[in-house]
Amino acid sequence: MVLPSYAGEPLPSFRDVAGAASTHEAGAAYTVPLWCTLRLLGGALRRGFAREAMLRHMRVPPARQDDPQWPVPVADLGALLRHLARRMDDELVGLWVRPVPFGSFSSVARQLLHCARLGEALQLALRLYRLIAPGFPLRLRVTQGLARLEMQPQPSDADVTLDAAAVYWTLALARWLVDRPIPVHSAWMHSPAQDSCYRERQPFFEVPTQYGCARTGIAFDAGWLNRPLARSAQSLEPLLAALPAPLMRAGAPPPAAAEQVCSQLQLHGGDGFAGTLQSVARTLGLSPRSLRRRLQEEGCSWHDLKDAMRREQALDWVSRTDLSLAEIGERLGFADVSTFHRAFKRWTGEPPGEFRRQHQGRAAPPPSAPASFRLAAPASSAGHRGH
């Protein structure tokens, strides 16, 4: 299946900011109309949270609290939604018939970063959400070359606002994971008609939408499901710290080339260290020359990153597993055990056998190399101790 091309154009957003000097400034100035924020806050309102207090939290002037078009900064809305989610212990702030415990998204997102490709990550996310909140109605399926992300029919008392929000935020998460503006092919909404308040320059899902449908969903080229992930744990913390604002606009910073390289090395564990610059560049859709240039612009090199990842993994495996030193060296891609011994002594100042005697069972020391990514250790029974 051929992946769609990427022209590098900025994503259209729910409310584009004209004349912004940079993506960062556009994100900082991004707003959502008041009527839309009140729809998202409908569950909290039904559960007794005061409208006036929430409007003050979003810094809406008293004189404009009845103006449906008043622009609410998405950062203010995001801060309020996080506050409510903690208070209610429900990340969907009452929009669904069952709560989704606070912290669920963080736990799910960390698991997604271990996936190789977008389709695998999205299916895992939906399975985990069905475990966390049984019956969660979002589904992903592929038909006739199109991936359909769609909400299933819900109880009559469910808030239809969740339908559009869940699909939109999942699409935004998918775009963040692959760092590409996945184009929407078609969209359909359960809502009976476009709201009279809606005056945005672009449709909600960026394409003309059918209203009054049995369900809410979107379709996009299924080739995107084969796209490798571009993110790693390094970029997850800033996303989590500002949620849900980064999923409501197109201003999230792209991952650095070094981060994407380390993500690939992290993903494949020991096998990744035997990979070549050419194979990693091909996975990332770059030429080896372009990848080298981007790494150089970021002040590092392929050798630096691979050496740093090898060092961290070596310290972890030597101190926390019973793998023989020969097997560790082989897994890390060293030609023989003596080469691994020399590298380990260069990293730590002592041979691996002595390091193991001193640190067995304890967490590995933090790396001094330019990149720090924690890799999963193999089972401690997968080998024998060696010196």
PDB file of N, CA, C and O in Angstrom, residues 134-174:
ATOM      1  N   PRO A 134     -15.534   0.190  29.890  1.00  0.00           N
ATOM      2  CA  PRO A 134     -16.240  -0.801  29.063  1.00  0.00           C
ATOM      3  C   PRO A 134     -17.368  -0.166  28.248  1.00  0.00           C
ATOM      4  O   PRO A 134     -18.169   0.613  28.774  1.00  0.00           O
ATOM      5  N   GLY A 135     -17.390  -0.513  26.982  1.00  0.00           N
ATOM      6  CA  GLY A 135     -18.427   0.019  26.106  1.00  0.00           C
ATOM      7  C   GLY A 135     -18.040   1.297  25.394  1.00  0.00           C
ATOM      8  O   GLY A 135     -18.854   1.857  24.648  1.00  0.00           O
ATOM      9  N   PHE A 136     -16.796   1.794  25.598  1.00  0.00           N
ATOM     10  CA  PHE A 136     -16.406   3.041  24.940  1.00  0.00           C
ATOM     11  C   PHE A 136     -16.640   2.900  23.436  1.00  0.00           C
ATOM     12  O   PHE A 136     -16.163   1.944  22.816  1.00  0.00           O
ATOM     13  N   PRO A 137     -17.360   3.832  22.814  1.00  0.00           N
ATOM     14  CA  PRO A 137     -17.958   3.563  21.503  1.00  0.00           C
ATOM     15  C   PRO A 137     -17.132   3.905  20.260  1.00  0.00           C
ATOM     16  O   PRO A 137     -17.653   3.805  19.151  1.00  0.00           O
ATOM     17  N   LEU A 138     -15.878   4.304  20.387  1.00  0.00           N
ATOM     18  CA  LEU A 138     -15.096   4.673  19.213  1.00  0.00           C
ATOM     19  C   LEU A 138     -14.484   3.427  18.584  1.00  0.00           C
ATOM     20  O   LEU A 138     -13.941   2.569  19.278  1.00  0.00           O
ATOM     21  N   ARG A 139     -14.576   3.314  17.246  1.00  0.00           N
ATOM     22  CA  ARG A 139     -14.061   2.156  16.521  1.00  0.00           C
ATOM     23  C   ARG A 139     -13.262   2.609  15.299  1.00  0.00           C
ATOM     24  O   ARG A 139     -13.498   3.677  14.748  1.00  0.00           O
ATOM     25  N   LEU A 140     -12.337   1.737  14.879  1.00  0.00           N
ATOM     26  CA  LEU A 140     -11.547   1.973  13.664  1.00  0.00           C
ATOM     27  C   LEU A 140     -11.654   0.734  12.789  1.00  0.00           C
ATOM     28  O   LEU A 140     -11.382  -0.373  13.247  1.00  0.00           O
ATOM     29  N   ARG A 141     -12.035   0.908  11.523  1.00  0.00           N
ATOM     30  CA  ARG A 141     -12.073  -0.207  10.588  1.00  0.00           C
ATOM     31  C   ARG A 141     -11.661   0.289   9.207  1.00  0.00           C
ATOM     32  O   ARG A 141     -11.724   1.491   8.923  1.00  0.00           O
ATOM     33  N   VAL A 142     -11.253  -0.636   8.358  1.00  0.00           N
ATOM     34  CA  VAL A 142     -10.780  -0.305   7.015  1.00  0.00           C
ATOM     35  C   VAL A 142     -11.706  -0.939   5.991  1.00  0.00           C
ATOM     36  O   VAL A 142     -11.980  -2.145   6.054  1.00  0.00           O
ATOM     37  N   THR A 143     -12.214  -0.128   5.073  1.00  0.00           N
ATOM     38  CA  THR A 143     -13.045  -0.619   3.979  1.00  0.00           C
ATOM     39  C   THR A 143     -12.684   0.133   2.713  1.00  0.00           C
ATOM     40  O   THR A 143     -12.589   1.362   2.713  1.00  0.00           O
ATOM     41  N   GLN A 144     -12.469  -0.629   1.627  1.00  0.00           N
ATOM     42  CA  GLN A 144     -12.211  -0.060   0.309  1.00  0.00           C
ATOM     43  C   GLN A 144     -11.100   0.995   0.332  1.00  0.00           C
ATOM     44  O   GLN A 144     -11.214   2.066  -0.266  1.00  0.00           O
ATOM     45  N   GLY A 145     -10.029   0.677   1.038  1.00  0.00           N
ATOM     46  CA  GLY A 145      -8.872   1.559   1.056  1.00  0.00           C
ATOM     47  C   GLY A 145      -8.996   2.772   1.958  1.00  0.00           C
ATOM     48  O   GLY A 145      -8.102   3.621   1.969  1.00  0.00           O
ATOM     49  N   LEU A 146     -10.088   2.879   2.712  1.00  0.00           N
ATOM     50  CA  LEU A 146     -10.284   4.015   3.613  1.00  0.00           C
ATOM     51  C   LEU A 146     -10.347   3.522   5.055  1.00  0.00           C
ATOM     52  O   LEU A 146     -10.993   2.510   5.355  1.00  0.00           O
ATOM     53  N   ALA A 147      -9.673   4.230   5.944  1.00  0.00           N
ATOM     54  CA  ALA A 147      -9.774   3.981   7.383  1.00  0.00           C
ATOM     55  C   ALA A 147     -10.928   4.820   7.919  1.00  0.00           C
ATOM     56  O   ALA A 147     -10.947   6.043   7.738  1.00  0.00           O
ATOM     57  N   ARG A 148     -11.875   4.190   8.571  1.00  0.00           N
ATOM     58  CA  ARG A 148     -13.063   4.872   9.109  1.00  0.00           C
ATOM     59  C   ARG A 148     -12.964   4.906  10.628  1.00  0.00           C
ATOM     60  O   ARG A 148     -12.971   3.863  11.286  1.00  0.00           O
ATOM     61  N   LEU A 149     -12.851   6.110  11.177  1.00  0.00           N
ATOM     62  CA  LEU A 149     -12.824   6.326  12.619  1.00  0.00           C
ATOM     63  C   LEU A 149     -14.207   6.812  12.994  1.00  0.00           C
ATOM     64  O   LEU A 149     -14.607   7.918  12.605  1.00  0.00           O
ATOM     65  N   GLU A 150     -14.963   6.007  13.747  1.00  0.00           N
ATOM     66  CA  GLU A 150     -16.391   6.269  13.884  1.00  0.00           C
ATOM     67  C   GLU A 150     -16.893   5.927  15.279  1.00  0.00           C
ATOM     68  O   GLU A 150     -16.467   4.948  15.886  1.00  0.00           O
ATOM     69  N   MET A 151     -17.817   6.753  15.761  1.00  0.00           N
ATOM     70  CA  MET A 151     -18.491   6.488  17.031  1.00  0.00           C
ATOM     71  C   MET A 151     -19.681   5.570  16.789  1.00  0.00           C
ATOM     72  O   MET A 151     -20.456   5.768  15.849  1.00  0.00           O
ATOM     73  N   GLN A 152     -19.821   4.554  17.637  1.00  0.00           N
ATOM     74  CA  GLN A 152     -20.957   3.649  17.541  1.00  0.00           C
ATOM     75  C   GLN A 152     -22.191   4.288  18.198  1.00  0.00           C
ATOM     76  O   GLN A 152     -22.083   5.226  18.985  1.00  0.00           O
ATOM     77  N   PRO A 153     -23.408   3.807  17.855  1.00  0.00           N
ATOM     78  CA  PRO A 153     -24.621   4.349  18.489  1.00  0.00           C
ATOM     79  C   PRO A 153     -24.535   4.259  20.009  1.00  0.00           C
ATOM     80  O   PRO A 153     -24.065   3.269  20.567  1.00  0.00           O
ATOM     81  N   GLN A 154     -24.983   5.310  20.674  1.00  0.00           N
ATOM     82  CA  GLN A 154     -24.883   5.397  22.125  1.00  0.00           C
ATOM     83  C   GLN A 154     -26.264   5.478  22.759  1.00  0.00           C
ATOM     84  O   GLN A 154     -27.269   5.679  22.058  1.00  0.00           O
ATOM     85  N   PRO A 155     -26.325   5.343  24.096  1.00  0.00           N
ATOM     86  CA  PRO A 155     -27.621   5.501  24.775  1.00  0.00           C
ATOM     87  C   PRO A 155     -28.234   6.861  24.487  1.00  0.00           C
ATOM     88  O   PRO A 155     -27.530   7.837  24.182  1.00  0.00           O
ATOM     89  N   SER A 156     -29.531   6.929  24.582  1.00  0.00           N
ATOM     90  CA  SER A 156     -30.240   8.162  24.226  1.00  0.00           C
ATOM     91  C   SER A 156     -29.854   9.333  25.114  1.00  0.00           C
ATOM     92  O   SER A 156     -29.985  10.496  24.716  1.00  0.00           O
ATOM     93  N   ASP A 157     -29.353   9.041  26.338  1.00  0.00           N
ATOM     94  CA  ASP A 157     -28.986  10.132  27.243  1.00  0.00           C
ATOM     95  C   ASP A 157     -27.527  10.557  27.085  1.00  0.00           C
ATOM     96  O   ASP A 157     -27.038  11.404  27.837  1.00  0.00           O
ATOM     97  N   ALA A 158     -26.807   9.988  26.118  1.00  0.00           N
ATOM     98  CA  ALA A 158     -25.412  10.373  25.909  1.00  0.00           C
ATOM     99  C   ALA A 158     -25.349  11.741  25.241  1.00  0.00           C
ATOM    100  O   ALA A 158     -26.219  12.123  24.459  1.00  0.00           O
ATOM    101  N   ASP A 159     -24.285  12.468  25.544  1.00  0.00           N
ATOM    102  CA  ASP A 159     -24.091  13.811  24.995  1.00  0.00           C
ATOM    103  C   ASP A 159     -23.467  13.692  23.606  1.00  0.00           C
ATOM    104  O   ASP A 159     -22.368  13.162  23.453  1.00  0.00           O
ATOM    105  N   VAL A 160     -24.155  14.216  22.583  1.00  0.00           N
ATOM    106  CA  VAL A 160     -23.625  14.098  21.215  1.00  0.00           C
ATOM    107  C   VAL A 160     -22.365  14.930  21.029  1.00  0.00           C
ATOM    108  O   VAL A 160     -21.638  14.740  20.057  1.00  0.00           O
ATOM    109  N   THR A 161     -22.092  15.860  21.968  1.00  0.00           N
ATOM    110  CA  THR A 161     -20.852  16.630  21.868  1.00  0.00           C
ATOM    111  C   THR A 161     -19.644  15.704  21.905  1.00  0.00           C
ATOM    112  O   THR A 161     -18.634  15.962  21.239  1.00  0.00           O
ATOM    113  N   LEU A 162     -19.743  14.623  22.686  1.00  0.00           N
ATOM    114  CA  LEU A 162     -18.622  13.694  22.787  1.00  0.00           C
ATOM    115  C   LEU A 162     -18.292  13.083  21.436  1.00  0.00           C
ATOM    116  O   LEU A 162     -17.125  12.816  21.150  1.00  0.00           O
ATOM    117  N   ASP A 163     -19.289  12.818  20.606  1.00  0.00           N
ATOM    118  CA  ASP A 163     -19.043  12.171  19.318  1.00  0.00           C
ATOM    119  C   ASP A 163     -18.005  12.937  18.508  1.00  0.00           C
ATOM    120  O   ASP A 163     -16.993  12.384  18.083  1.00  0.00           O
ATOM    121  N   ALA A 164     -18.264  14.214  18.289  1.00  0.00           N
ATOM    122  CA  ALA A 164     -17.342  15.016  17.485  1.00  0.00           C
ATOM    123  C   ALA A 164     -16.010  15.196  18.194  1.00  0.00           C
ATOM    124  O   ALA A 164     -14.948  15.127  17.567  1.00  0.00           O
ATOM    125  N   ALA A 165     -16.051  15.417  19.526  1.00  0.00           N
ATOM    126  CA  ALA A 165     -14.816  15.643  20.268  1.00  0.00           C
ATOM    127  C   ALA A 165     -13.921  14.411  20.244  1.00  0.00           C
ATOM    128  O   ALA A 165     -12.705  14.507  20.030  1.00  0.00           O
ATOM    129  N   ALA A 166     -14.491  13.216  20.462  1.00  0.00           N
ATOM    130  CA  ALA A 166     -13.687  11.996  20.501  1.00  0.00           C
ATOM    131  C   ALA A 166     -13.042  11.717  19.152  1.00  0.00           C
ATOM    132  O   ALA A 166     -11.861  11.355  19.079  1.00  0.00           O
ATOM    133  N   VAL A 167     -13.801  11.882  18.076  1.00  0.00           N
ATOM    134  CA  VAL A 167     -13.239  11.643  16.740  1.00  0.00           C
ATOM    135  C   VAL A 167     -12.170  12.679  16.422  1.00  0.00           C
ATOM    136  O   VAL A 167     -11.087  12.355  15.923  1.00  0.00           O
ATOM    137  N   TYR A 168     -12.460  13.947  16.733  1.00  0.00           N
ATOM    138  CA  TYR A 168     -11.509  15.026  16.422  1.00  0.00           C
ATOM    139  C   TYR A 168     -10.209  14.844  17.202  1.00  0.00           C
ATOM    140  O   TYR A 168      -9.116  14.957  16.645  1.00  0.00           O
ATOM    141  N   TRP A 169     -10.300  14.545  18.490  1.00  0.00           N
ATOM    142  CA  TRP A 169      -9.094  14.413  19.305  1.00  0.00           C
ATOM    143  C   TRP A 169      -8.294  13.169  18.923  1.00  0.00           C
ATOM    144  O   TRP A 169      -7.068  13.169  18.993  1.00  0.00           O
ATOM    145  N   THR A 170      -8.983  12.106  18.511  1.00  0.00           N
ATOM    146  CA  THR A 170      -8.251  10.912  18.069  1.00  0.00           C
ATOM    147  C   THR A 170      -7.522  11.182  16.765  1.00  0.00           C
ATOM    148  O   THR A 170      -6.384  10.744  16.574  1.00  0.00           O
ATOM    149  N   LEU A 171      -8.157  11.909  15.863  1.00  0.00           N
ATOM    150  CA  LEU A 171      -7.470  12.309  14.633  1.00  0.00           C
ATOM    151  C   LEU A 171      -6.259  13.174  14.954  1.00  0.00           C
ATOM    152  O   LEU A 171      -5.174  12.990  14.383  1.00  0.00           O
ATOM    153  N   ALA A 172      -6.420  14.109  15.891  1.00  0.00           N
ATOM    154  CA  ALA A 172      -5.301  14.972  16.270  1.00  0.00           C
ATOM    155  C   ALA A 172      -4.173  14.157  16.894  1.00  0.00           C
ATOM    156  O   ALA A 172      -2.990  14.415  16.644  1.00  0.00           O
ATOM    157  N   LEU A 173      -4.529  13.162  17.709  1.00  0.00           N
ATOM    158  CA  LEU A 173      -3.510  12.303  18.301  1.00  0.00           C
ATOM    159  C   LEU A 173      -2.771  11.522  17.213  1.00  0.00           C
ATOM    160  O   LEU A 173      -1.542  11.390  17.261  1.00  0.00           O
ATOM    161  N   ALA A 174      -3.503  11.017  16.232  1.00  0.00           N
ATOM    162  CA  ALA A 174      -2.873  10.292  15.132  1.00  0.00           C
ATOM    163  C   ALA A 174      -1.895  11.191  14.379  1.00  0.00           C
ATOM    164  O   ALA A 174      -0.779  10.780  14.044  1.00  0.00           O
TER     165      ALA A 174
END
